[in-house]
PDB file of C-alpha atoms and ligand atoms in Angstrom:
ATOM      1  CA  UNK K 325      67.794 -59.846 -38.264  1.00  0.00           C
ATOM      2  CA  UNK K 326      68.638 -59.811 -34.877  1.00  0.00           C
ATOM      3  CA  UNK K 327      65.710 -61.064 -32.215  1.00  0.00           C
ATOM      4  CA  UNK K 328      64.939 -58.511 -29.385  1.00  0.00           C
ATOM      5  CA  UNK K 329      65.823 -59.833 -25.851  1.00  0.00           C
ATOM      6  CA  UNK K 330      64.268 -58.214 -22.960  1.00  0.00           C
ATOM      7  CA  UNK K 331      65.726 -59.665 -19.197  1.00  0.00           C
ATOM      8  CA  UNK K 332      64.328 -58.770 -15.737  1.00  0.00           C
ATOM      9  CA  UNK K 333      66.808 -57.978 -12.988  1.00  0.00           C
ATOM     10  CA  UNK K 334      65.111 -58.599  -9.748  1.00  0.00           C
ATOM     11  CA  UNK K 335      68.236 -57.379  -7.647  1.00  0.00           C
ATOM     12  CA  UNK K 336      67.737 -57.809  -4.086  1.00  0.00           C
ATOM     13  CA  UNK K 337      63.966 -58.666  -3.872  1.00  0.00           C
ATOM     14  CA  UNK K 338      61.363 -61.185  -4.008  1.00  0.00           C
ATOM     15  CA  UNK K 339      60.825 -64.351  -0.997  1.00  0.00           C
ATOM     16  CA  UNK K 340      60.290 -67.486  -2.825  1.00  0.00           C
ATOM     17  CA  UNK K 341      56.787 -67.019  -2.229  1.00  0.00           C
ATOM     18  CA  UNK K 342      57.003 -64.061  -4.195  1.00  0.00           C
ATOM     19  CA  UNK K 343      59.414 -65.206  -6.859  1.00  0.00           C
ATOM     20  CA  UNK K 344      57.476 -68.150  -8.009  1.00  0.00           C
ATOM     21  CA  UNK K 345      54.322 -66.022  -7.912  1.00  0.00           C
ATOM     22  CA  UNK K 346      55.891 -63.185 -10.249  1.00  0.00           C
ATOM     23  CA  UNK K 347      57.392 -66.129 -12.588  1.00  0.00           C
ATOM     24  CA  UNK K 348      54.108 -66.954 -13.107  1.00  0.00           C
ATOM     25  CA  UNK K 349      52.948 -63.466 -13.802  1.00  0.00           C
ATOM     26  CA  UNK K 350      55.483 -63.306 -16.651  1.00  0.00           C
ATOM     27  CA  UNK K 351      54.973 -66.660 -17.931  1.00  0.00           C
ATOM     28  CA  UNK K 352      51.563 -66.857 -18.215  1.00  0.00           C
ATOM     29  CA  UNK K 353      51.447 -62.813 -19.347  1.00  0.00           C
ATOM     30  CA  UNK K 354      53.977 -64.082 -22.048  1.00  0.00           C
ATOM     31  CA  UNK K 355      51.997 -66.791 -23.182  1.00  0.00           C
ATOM     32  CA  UNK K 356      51.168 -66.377 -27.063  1.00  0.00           C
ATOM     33  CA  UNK K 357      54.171 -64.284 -27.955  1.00  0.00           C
ATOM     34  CA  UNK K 358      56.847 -64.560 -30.474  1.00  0.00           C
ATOM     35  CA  UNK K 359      59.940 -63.159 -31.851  1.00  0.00           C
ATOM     36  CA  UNK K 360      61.414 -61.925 -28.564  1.00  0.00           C
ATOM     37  CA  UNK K 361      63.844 -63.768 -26.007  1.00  0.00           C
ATOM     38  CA  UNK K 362      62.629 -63.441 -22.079  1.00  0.00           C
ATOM     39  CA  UNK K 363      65.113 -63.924 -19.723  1.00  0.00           C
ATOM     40  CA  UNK K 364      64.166 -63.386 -15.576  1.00  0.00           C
ATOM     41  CA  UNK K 365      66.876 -62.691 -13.127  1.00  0.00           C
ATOM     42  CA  UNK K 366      65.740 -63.751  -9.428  1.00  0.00           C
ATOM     43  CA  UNK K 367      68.444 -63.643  -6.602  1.00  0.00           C
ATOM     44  CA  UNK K 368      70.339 -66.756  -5.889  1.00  0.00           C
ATOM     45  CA  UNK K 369      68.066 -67.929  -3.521  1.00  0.00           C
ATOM     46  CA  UNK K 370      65.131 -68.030  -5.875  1.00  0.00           C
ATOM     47  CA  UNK K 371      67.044 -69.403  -8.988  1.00  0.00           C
ATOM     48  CA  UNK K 372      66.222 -72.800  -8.627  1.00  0.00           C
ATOM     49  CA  UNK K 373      62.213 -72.361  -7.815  1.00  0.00           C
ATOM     50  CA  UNK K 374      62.395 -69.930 -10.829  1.00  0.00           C
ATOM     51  CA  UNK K 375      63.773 -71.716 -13.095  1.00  0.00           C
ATOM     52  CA  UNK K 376      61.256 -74.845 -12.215  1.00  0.00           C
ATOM     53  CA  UNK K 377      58.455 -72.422 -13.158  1.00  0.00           C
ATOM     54  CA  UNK K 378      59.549 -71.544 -16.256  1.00  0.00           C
ATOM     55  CA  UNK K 379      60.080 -74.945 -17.421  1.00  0.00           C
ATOM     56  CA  UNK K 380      58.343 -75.627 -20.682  1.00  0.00           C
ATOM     57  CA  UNK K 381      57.893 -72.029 -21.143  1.00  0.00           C
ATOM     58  CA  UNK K 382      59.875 -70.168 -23.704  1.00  0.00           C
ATOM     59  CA  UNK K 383      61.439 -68.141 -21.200  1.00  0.00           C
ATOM     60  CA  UNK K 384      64.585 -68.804 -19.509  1.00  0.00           C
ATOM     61  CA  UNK K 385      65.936 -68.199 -15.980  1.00  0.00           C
ATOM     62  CA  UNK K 386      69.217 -66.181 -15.361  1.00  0.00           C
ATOM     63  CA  UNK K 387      71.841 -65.256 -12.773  1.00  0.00           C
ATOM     64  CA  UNK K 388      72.344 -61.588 -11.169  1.00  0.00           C
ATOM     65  CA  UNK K 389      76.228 -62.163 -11.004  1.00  0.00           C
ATOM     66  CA  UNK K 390      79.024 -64.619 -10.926  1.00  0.00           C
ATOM     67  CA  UNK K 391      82.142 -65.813  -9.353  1.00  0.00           C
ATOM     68  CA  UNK K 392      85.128 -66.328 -11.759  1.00  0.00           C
ATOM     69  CA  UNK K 393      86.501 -69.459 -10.519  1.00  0.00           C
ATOM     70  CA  UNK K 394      84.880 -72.481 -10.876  1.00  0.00           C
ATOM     71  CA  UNK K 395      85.168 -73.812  -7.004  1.00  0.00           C
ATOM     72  CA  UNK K 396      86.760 -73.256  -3.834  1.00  0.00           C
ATOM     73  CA  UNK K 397      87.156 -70.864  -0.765  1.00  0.00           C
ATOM     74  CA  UNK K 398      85.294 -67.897  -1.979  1.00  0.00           C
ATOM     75  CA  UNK K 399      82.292 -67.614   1.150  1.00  0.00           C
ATOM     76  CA  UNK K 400      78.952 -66.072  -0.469  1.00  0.00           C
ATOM     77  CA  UNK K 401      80.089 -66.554  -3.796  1.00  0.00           C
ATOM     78  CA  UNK K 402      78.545 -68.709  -6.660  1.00  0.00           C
ATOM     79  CA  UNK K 403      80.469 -69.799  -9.438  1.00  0.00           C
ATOM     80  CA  UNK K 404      79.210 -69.838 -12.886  1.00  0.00           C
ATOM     81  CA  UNK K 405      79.128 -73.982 -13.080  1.00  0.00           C
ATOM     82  CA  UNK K 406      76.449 -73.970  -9.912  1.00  0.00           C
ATOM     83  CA  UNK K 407      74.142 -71.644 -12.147  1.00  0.00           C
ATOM     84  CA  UNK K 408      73.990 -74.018 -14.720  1.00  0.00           C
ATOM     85  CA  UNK K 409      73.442 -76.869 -12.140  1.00  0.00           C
ATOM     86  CA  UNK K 410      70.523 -74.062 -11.015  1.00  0.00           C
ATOM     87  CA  UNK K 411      68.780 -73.809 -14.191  1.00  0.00           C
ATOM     88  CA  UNK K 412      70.143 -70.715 -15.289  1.00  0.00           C
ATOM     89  CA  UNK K 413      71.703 -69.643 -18.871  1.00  0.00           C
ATOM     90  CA  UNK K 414      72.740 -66.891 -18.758  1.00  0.00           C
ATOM     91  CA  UNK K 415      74.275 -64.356 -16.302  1.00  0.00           C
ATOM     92  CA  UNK K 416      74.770 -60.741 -15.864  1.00  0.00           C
ATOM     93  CA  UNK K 417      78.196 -59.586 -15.409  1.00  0.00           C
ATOM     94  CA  UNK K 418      79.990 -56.297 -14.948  1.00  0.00           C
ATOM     95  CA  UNK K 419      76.644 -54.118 -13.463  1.00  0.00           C
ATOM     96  CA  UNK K 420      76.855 -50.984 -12.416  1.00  0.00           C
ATOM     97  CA  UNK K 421      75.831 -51.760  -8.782  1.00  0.00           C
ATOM     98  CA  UNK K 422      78.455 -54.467  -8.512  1.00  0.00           C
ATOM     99  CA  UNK K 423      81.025 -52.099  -9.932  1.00  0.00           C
ATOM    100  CA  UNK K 424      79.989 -49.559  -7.610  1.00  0.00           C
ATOM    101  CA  UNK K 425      79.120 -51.127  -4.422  1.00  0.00           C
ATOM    102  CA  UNK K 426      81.523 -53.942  -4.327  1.00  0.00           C
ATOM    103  CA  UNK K 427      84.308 -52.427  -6.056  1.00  0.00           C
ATOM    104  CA  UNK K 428      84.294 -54.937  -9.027  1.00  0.00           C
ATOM    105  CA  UNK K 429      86.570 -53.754 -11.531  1.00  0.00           C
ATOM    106  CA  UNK K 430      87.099 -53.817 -15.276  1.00  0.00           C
ATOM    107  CA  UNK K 431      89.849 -56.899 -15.143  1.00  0.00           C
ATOM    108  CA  UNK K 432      87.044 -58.828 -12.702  1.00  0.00           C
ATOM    109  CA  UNK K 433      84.556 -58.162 -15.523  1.00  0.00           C
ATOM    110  CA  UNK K 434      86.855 -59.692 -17.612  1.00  0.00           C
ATOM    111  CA  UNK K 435      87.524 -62.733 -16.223  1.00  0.00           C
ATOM    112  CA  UNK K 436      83.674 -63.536 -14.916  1.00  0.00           C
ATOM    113  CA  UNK K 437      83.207 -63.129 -19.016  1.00  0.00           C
ATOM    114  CA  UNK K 438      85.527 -65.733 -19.577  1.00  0.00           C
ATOM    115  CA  UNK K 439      84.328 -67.926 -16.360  1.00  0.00           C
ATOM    116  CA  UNK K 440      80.558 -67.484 -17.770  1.00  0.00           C
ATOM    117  CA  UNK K 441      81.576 -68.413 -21.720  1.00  0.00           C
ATOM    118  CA  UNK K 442      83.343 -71.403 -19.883  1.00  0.00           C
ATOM    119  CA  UNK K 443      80.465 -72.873 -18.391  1.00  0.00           C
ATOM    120  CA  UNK K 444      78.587 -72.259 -21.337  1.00  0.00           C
ATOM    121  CA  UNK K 445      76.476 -69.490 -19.833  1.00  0.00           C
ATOM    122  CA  UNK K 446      75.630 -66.171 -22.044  1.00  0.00           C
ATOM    123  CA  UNK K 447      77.459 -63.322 -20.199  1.00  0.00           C
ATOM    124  CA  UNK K 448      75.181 -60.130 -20.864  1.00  0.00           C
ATOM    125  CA  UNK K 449      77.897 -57.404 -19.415  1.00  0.00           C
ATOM    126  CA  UNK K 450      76.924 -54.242 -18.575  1.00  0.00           C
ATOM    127  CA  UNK K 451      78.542 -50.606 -19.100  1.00  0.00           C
ATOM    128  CA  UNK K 452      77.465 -47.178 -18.999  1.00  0.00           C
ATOM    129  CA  UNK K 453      78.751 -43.669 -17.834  1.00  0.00           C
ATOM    130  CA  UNK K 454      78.079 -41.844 -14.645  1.00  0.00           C
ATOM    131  CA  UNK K 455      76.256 -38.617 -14.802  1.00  0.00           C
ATOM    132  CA  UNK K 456      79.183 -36.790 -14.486  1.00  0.00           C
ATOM    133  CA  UNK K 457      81.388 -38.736 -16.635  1.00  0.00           C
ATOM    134  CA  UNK K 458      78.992 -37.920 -19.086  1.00  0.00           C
ATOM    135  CA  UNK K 459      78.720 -34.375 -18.768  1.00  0.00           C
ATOM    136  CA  UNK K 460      82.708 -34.054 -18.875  1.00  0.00           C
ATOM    137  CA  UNK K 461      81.967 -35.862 -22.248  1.00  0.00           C
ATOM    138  CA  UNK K 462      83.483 -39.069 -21.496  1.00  0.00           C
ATOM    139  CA  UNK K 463      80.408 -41.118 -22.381  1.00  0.00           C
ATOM    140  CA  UNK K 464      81.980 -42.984 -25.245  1.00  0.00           C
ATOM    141  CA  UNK K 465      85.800 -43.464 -23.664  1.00  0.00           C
ATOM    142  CA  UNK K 466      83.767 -44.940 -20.539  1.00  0.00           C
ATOM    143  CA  UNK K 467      81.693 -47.384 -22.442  1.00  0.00           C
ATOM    144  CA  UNK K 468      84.366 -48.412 -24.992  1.00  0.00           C
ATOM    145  CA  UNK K 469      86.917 -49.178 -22.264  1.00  0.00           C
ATOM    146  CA  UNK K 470      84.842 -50.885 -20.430  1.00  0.00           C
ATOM    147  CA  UNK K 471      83.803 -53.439 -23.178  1.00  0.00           C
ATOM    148  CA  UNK K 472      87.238 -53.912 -23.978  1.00  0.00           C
ATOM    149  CA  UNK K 473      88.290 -54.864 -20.984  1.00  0.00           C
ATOM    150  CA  UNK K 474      85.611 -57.779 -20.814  1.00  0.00           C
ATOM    151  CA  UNK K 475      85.930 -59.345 -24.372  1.00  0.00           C
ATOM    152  CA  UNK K 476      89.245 -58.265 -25.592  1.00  0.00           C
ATOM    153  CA  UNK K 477      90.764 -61.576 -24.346  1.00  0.00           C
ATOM    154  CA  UNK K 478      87.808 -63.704 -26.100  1.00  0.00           C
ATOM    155  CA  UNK K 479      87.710 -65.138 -29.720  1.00  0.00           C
ATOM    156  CA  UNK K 480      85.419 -64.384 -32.127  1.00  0.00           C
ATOM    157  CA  UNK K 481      83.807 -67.198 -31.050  1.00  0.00           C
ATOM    158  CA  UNK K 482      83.265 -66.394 -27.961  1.00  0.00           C
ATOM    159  CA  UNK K 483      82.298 -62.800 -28.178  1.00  0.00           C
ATOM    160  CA  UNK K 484      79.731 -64.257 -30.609  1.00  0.00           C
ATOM    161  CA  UNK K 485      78.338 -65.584 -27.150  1.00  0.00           C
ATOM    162  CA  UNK K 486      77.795 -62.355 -25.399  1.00  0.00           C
ATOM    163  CA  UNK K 487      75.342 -59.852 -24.523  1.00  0.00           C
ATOM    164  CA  UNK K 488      75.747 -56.366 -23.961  1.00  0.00           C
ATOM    165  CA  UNK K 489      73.687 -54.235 -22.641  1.00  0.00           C
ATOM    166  CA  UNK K 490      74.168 -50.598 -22.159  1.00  0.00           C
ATOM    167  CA  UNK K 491      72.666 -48.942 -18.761  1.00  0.00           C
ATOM    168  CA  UNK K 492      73.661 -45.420 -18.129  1.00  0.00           C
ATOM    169  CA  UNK K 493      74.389 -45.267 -14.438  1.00  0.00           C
ATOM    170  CA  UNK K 494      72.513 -41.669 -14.485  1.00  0.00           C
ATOM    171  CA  UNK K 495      69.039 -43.602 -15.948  1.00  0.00           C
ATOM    172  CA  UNK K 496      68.903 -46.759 -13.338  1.00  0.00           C
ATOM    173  CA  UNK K 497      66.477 -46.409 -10.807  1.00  0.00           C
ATOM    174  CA  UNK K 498      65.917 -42.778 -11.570  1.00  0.00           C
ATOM    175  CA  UNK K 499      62.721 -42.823 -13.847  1.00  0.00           C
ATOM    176  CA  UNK K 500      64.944 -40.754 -16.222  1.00  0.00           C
ATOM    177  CA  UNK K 501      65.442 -43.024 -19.237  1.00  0.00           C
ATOM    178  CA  UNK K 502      68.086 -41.902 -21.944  1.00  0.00           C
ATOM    179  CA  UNK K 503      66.430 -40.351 -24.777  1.00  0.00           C
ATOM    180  CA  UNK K 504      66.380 -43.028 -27.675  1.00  0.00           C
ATOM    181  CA  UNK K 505      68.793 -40.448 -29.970  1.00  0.00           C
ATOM    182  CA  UNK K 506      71.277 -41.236 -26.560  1.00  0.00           C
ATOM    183  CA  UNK K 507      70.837 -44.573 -26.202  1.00  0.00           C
ATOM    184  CA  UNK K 508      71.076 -45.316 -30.137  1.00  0.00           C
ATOM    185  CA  UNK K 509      74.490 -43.362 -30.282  1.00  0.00           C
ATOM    186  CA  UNK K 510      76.012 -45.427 -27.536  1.00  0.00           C
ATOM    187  CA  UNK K 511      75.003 -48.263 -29.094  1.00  0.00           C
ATOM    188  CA  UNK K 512      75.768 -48.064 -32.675  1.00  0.00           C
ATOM    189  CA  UNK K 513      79.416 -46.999 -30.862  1.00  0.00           C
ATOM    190  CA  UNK K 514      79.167 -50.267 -29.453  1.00  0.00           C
ATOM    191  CA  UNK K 515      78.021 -52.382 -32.328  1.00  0.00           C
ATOM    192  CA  UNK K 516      81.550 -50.774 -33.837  1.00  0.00           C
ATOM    193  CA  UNK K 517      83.935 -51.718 -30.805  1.00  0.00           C
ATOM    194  CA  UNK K 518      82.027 -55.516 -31.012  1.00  0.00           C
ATOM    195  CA  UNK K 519      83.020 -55.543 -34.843  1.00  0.00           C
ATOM    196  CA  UNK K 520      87.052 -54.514 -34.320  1.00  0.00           C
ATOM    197  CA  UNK K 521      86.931 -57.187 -31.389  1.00  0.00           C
ATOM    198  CA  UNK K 522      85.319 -59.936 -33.057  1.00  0.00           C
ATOM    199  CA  UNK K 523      84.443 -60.004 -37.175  1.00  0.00           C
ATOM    200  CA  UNK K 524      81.524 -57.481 -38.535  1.00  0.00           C
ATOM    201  CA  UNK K 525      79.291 -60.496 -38.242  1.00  0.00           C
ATOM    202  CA  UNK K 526      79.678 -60.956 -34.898  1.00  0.00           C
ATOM    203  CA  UNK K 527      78.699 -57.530 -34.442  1.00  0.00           C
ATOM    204  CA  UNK K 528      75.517 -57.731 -36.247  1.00  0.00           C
ATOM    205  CA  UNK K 529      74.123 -60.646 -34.831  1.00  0.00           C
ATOM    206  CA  UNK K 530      75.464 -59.186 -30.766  1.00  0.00           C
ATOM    207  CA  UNK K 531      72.167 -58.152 -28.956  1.00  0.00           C
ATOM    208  CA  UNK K 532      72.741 -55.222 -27.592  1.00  0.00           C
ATOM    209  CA  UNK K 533      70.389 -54.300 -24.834  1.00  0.00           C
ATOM    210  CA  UNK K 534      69.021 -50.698 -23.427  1.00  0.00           C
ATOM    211  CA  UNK K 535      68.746 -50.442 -19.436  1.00  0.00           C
ATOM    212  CA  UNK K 536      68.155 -47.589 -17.122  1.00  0.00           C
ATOM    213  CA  UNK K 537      64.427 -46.844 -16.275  1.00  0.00           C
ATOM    214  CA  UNK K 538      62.286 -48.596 -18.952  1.00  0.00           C
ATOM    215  CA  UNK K 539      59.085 -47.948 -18.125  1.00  0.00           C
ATOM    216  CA  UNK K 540      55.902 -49.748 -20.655  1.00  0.00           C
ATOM    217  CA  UNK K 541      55.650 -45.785 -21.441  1.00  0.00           C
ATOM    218  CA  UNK K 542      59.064 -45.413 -22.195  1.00  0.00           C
ATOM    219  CA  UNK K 543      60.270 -48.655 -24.044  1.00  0.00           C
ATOM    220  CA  UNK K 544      58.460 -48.384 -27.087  1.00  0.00           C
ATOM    221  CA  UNK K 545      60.483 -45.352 -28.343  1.00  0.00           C
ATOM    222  CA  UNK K 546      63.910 -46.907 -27.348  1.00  0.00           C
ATOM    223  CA  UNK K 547      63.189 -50.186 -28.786  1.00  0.00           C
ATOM    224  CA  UNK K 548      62.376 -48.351 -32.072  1.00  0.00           C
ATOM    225  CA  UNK K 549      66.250 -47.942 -32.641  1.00  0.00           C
ATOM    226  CA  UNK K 550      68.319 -50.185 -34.905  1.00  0.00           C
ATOM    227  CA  UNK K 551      70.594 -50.805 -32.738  1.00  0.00           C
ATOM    228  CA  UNK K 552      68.309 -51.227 -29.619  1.00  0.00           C
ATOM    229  CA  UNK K 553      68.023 -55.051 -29.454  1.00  0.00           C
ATOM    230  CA  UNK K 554      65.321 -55.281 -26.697  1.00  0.00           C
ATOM    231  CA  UNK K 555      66.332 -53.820 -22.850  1.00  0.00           C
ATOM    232  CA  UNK K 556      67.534 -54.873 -19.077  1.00  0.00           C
ATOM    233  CA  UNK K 557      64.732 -53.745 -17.131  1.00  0.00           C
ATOM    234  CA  UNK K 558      65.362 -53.091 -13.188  1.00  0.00           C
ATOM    235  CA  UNK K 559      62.204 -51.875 -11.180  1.00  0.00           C
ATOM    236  CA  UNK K 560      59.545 -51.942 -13.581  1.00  0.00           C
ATOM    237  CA  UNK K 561      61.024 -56.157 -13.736  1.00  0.00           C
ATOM    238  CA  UNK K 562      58.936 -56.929  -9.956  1.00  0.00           C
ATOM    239  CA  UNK K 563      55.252 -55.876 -11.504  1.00  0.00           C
ATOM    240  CA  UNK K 564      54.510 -58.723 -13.969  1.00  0.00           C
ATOM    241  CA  UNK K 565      51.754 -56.417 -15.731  1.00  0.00           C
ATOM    242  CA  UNK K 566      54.821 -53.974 -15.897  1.00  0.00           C
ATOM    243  CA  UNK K 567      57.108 -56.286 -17.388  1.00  0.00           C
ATOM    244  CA  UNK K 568      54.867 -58.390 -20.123  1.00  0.00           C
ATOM    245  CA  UNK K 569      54.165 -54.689 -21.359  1.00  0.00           C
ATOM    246  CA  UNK K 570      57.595 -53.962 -21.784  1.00  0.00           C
ATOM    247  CA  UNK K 571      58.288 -57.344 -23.151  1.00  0.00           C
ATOM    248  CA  UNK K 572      55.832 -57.199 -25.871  1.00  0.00           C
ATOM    249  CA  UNK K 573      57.130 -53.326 -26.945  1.00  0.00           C
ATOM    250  CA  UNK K 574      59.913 -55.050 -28.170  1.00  0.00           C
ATOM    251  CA  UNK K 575      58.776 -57.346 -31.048  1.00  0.00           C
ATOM    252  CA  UNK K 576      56.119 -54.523 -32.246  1.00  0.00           C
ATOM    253  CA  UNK K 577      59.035 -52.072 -32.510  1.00  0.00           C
ATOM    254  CA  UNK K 578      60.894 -54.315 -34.557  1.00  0.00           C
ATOM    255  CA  UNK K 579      57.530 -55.494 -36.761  1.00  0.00           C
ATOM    256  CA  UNK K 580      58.125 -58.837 -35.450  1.00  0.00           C
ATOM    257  CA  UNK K 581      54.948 -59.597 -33.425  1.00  0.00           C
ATOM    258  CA  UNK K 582      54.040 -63.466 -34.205  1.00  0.00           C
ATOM    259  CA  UNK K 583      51.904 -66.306 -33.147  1.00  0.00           C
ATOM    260  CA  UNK K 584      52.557 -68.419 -29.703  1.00  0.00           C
ATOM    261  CA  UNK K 585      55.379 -70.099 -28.524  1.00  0.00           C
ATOM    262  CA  UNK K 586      53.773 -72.869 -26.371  1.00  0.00           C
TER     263      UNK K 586
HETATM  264  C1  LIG J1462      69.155 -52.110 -13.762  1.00  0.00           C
HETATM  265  O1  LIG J1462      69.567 -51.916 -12.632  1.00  0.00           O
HETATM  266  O2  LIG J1462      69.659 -52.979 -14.487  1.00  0.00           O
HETATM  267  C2  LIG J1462      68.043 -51.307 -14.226  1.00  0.00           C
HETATM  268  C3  LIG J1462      67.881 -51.171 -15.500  1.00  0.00           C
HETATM  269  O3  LIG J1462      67.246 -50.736 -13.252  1.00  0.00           O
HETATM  270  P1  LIG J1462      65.963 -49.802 -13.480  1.00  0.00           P
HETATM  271  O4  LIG J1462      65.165 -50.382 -14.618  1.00  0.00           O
HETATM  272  O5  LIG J1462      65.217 -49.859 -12.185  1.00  0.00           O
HETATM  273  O6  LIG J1462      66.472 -48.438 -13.804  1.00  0.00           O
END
């Protein structure tokens, strides 16, 4: 059975002041929970003080992005080795704002995957559909192009590394969650492109993660479908009270809920 993950992505916010304090939050609101992985996204800056806080803790820190090479002349970026060196396992690659806003594209996706699984981070990629891609009913071409593109060069082995998640572009930051009956199709389409990539195994073990306006009122329902594995969670990530809720929707949907992991 496959353990729910739920990550935070902080985006663009948070001083260190403010990043150590909401670490806190989440560690200490997580405190006495089991059967769910935590993962907390600050920006770069705050990686390092993040990941001190969590230390001990069951939760991990994680990276926003990453550079595919693994040094050199490439000014602002940060390559997937200097995440590890920050504490970090895992990184998410391939999100829609990064796609969007600075033009990454399906082949860069690609070869941050491979740059990530290198350094012996877990790549969570991200795809979803645009609003109007999916009312032209190109939900399912969108998604299933886009995951090629970032693991069809991987083994079995690797892909057996990876996180999805899936984050319609139309739900993120718009307090309009897909409906779980959505979200569930997508993702049982996905669990089937992991499978003819990799092995059937692979598939079944491959968290794959909801994102797009998860809300404590809203995650419950989503988390209650097979093939949700736990969620990305944007805004609601910055209120600790917000997030801990979240997090612990995602054990009790899958009957999981369990004694402490300090
Ligand atoms: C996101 O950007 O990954 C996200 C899920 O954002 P929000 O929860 O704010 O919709």
């Amino acid at each position: 059975m496959r353990e729910p993950v739920v990550v935070g992505n902080w985006k663009m916010h948070t001083t260190l002041v403010e990043a150590r304090a909401l670490a806190e939050g989440v560690r200490d609101g997580c405190r006495g929970l089991t059967g769910v992985r935590v993962v907390l996204c600050p920006p770069f800056t705050a990686l390092g003080a993040v990941s001190q806080v969590l230390a001990g803790s069951a939760i991990q820190a994680g990276a926003q992005d990453c550079h595919w090479a693994t040094q050199g002349a490439y000014t602002g970026a940060v390559s997937p080795a200097q995440i590890v060196d920050a504490g970090a396992r895992t990184v998410i690659v391939g999100h829609s704002e990064r796609r969007a806003i600075f033009g990454e594209t399906d082949e860069m996706v690609g070869q941050k995957v491979a740059a990530a699984l290198a350094a012996g981070l877990v790549p969570l990629v991200c795809v979803g559909e645009t609003g109007a891609e999916r009312a032209a009913g190109r939900t399912n071409a969108v998604v299933e192009r886009q995951v090629r593109a970032a693991l069809q060069d991987r083994s079995a082995e690797e892909i057996g590394r990876a996180w999805l998640a899936y984050e319609p572009v139309w739900a993120i930051g718009t307090w309009q969650a897909a409906t779980p009956a959505q979200a569930a199709e997508v993702h049982a389409r996905l669990r089937e492109i992991v499978a003819e990539l990799a092995t059937s195994s692979v598939a079944q073990r491959c968290p794959i993660l909801y994102g797009g306006s998860l809300k404590p009122d809203s995650a419950p329902a989503l988390f209650a479908e097979a093939d949700v594995d736990g969620g990305l969670v944007g805004g609601a990530s910055l209120k600790a009270v917000d997030f801990v809720e979240i997090v612990r929707a995602a054990p009790s949907a899958k009957g999981r809920t369990g004694s402490p992991i300090h």
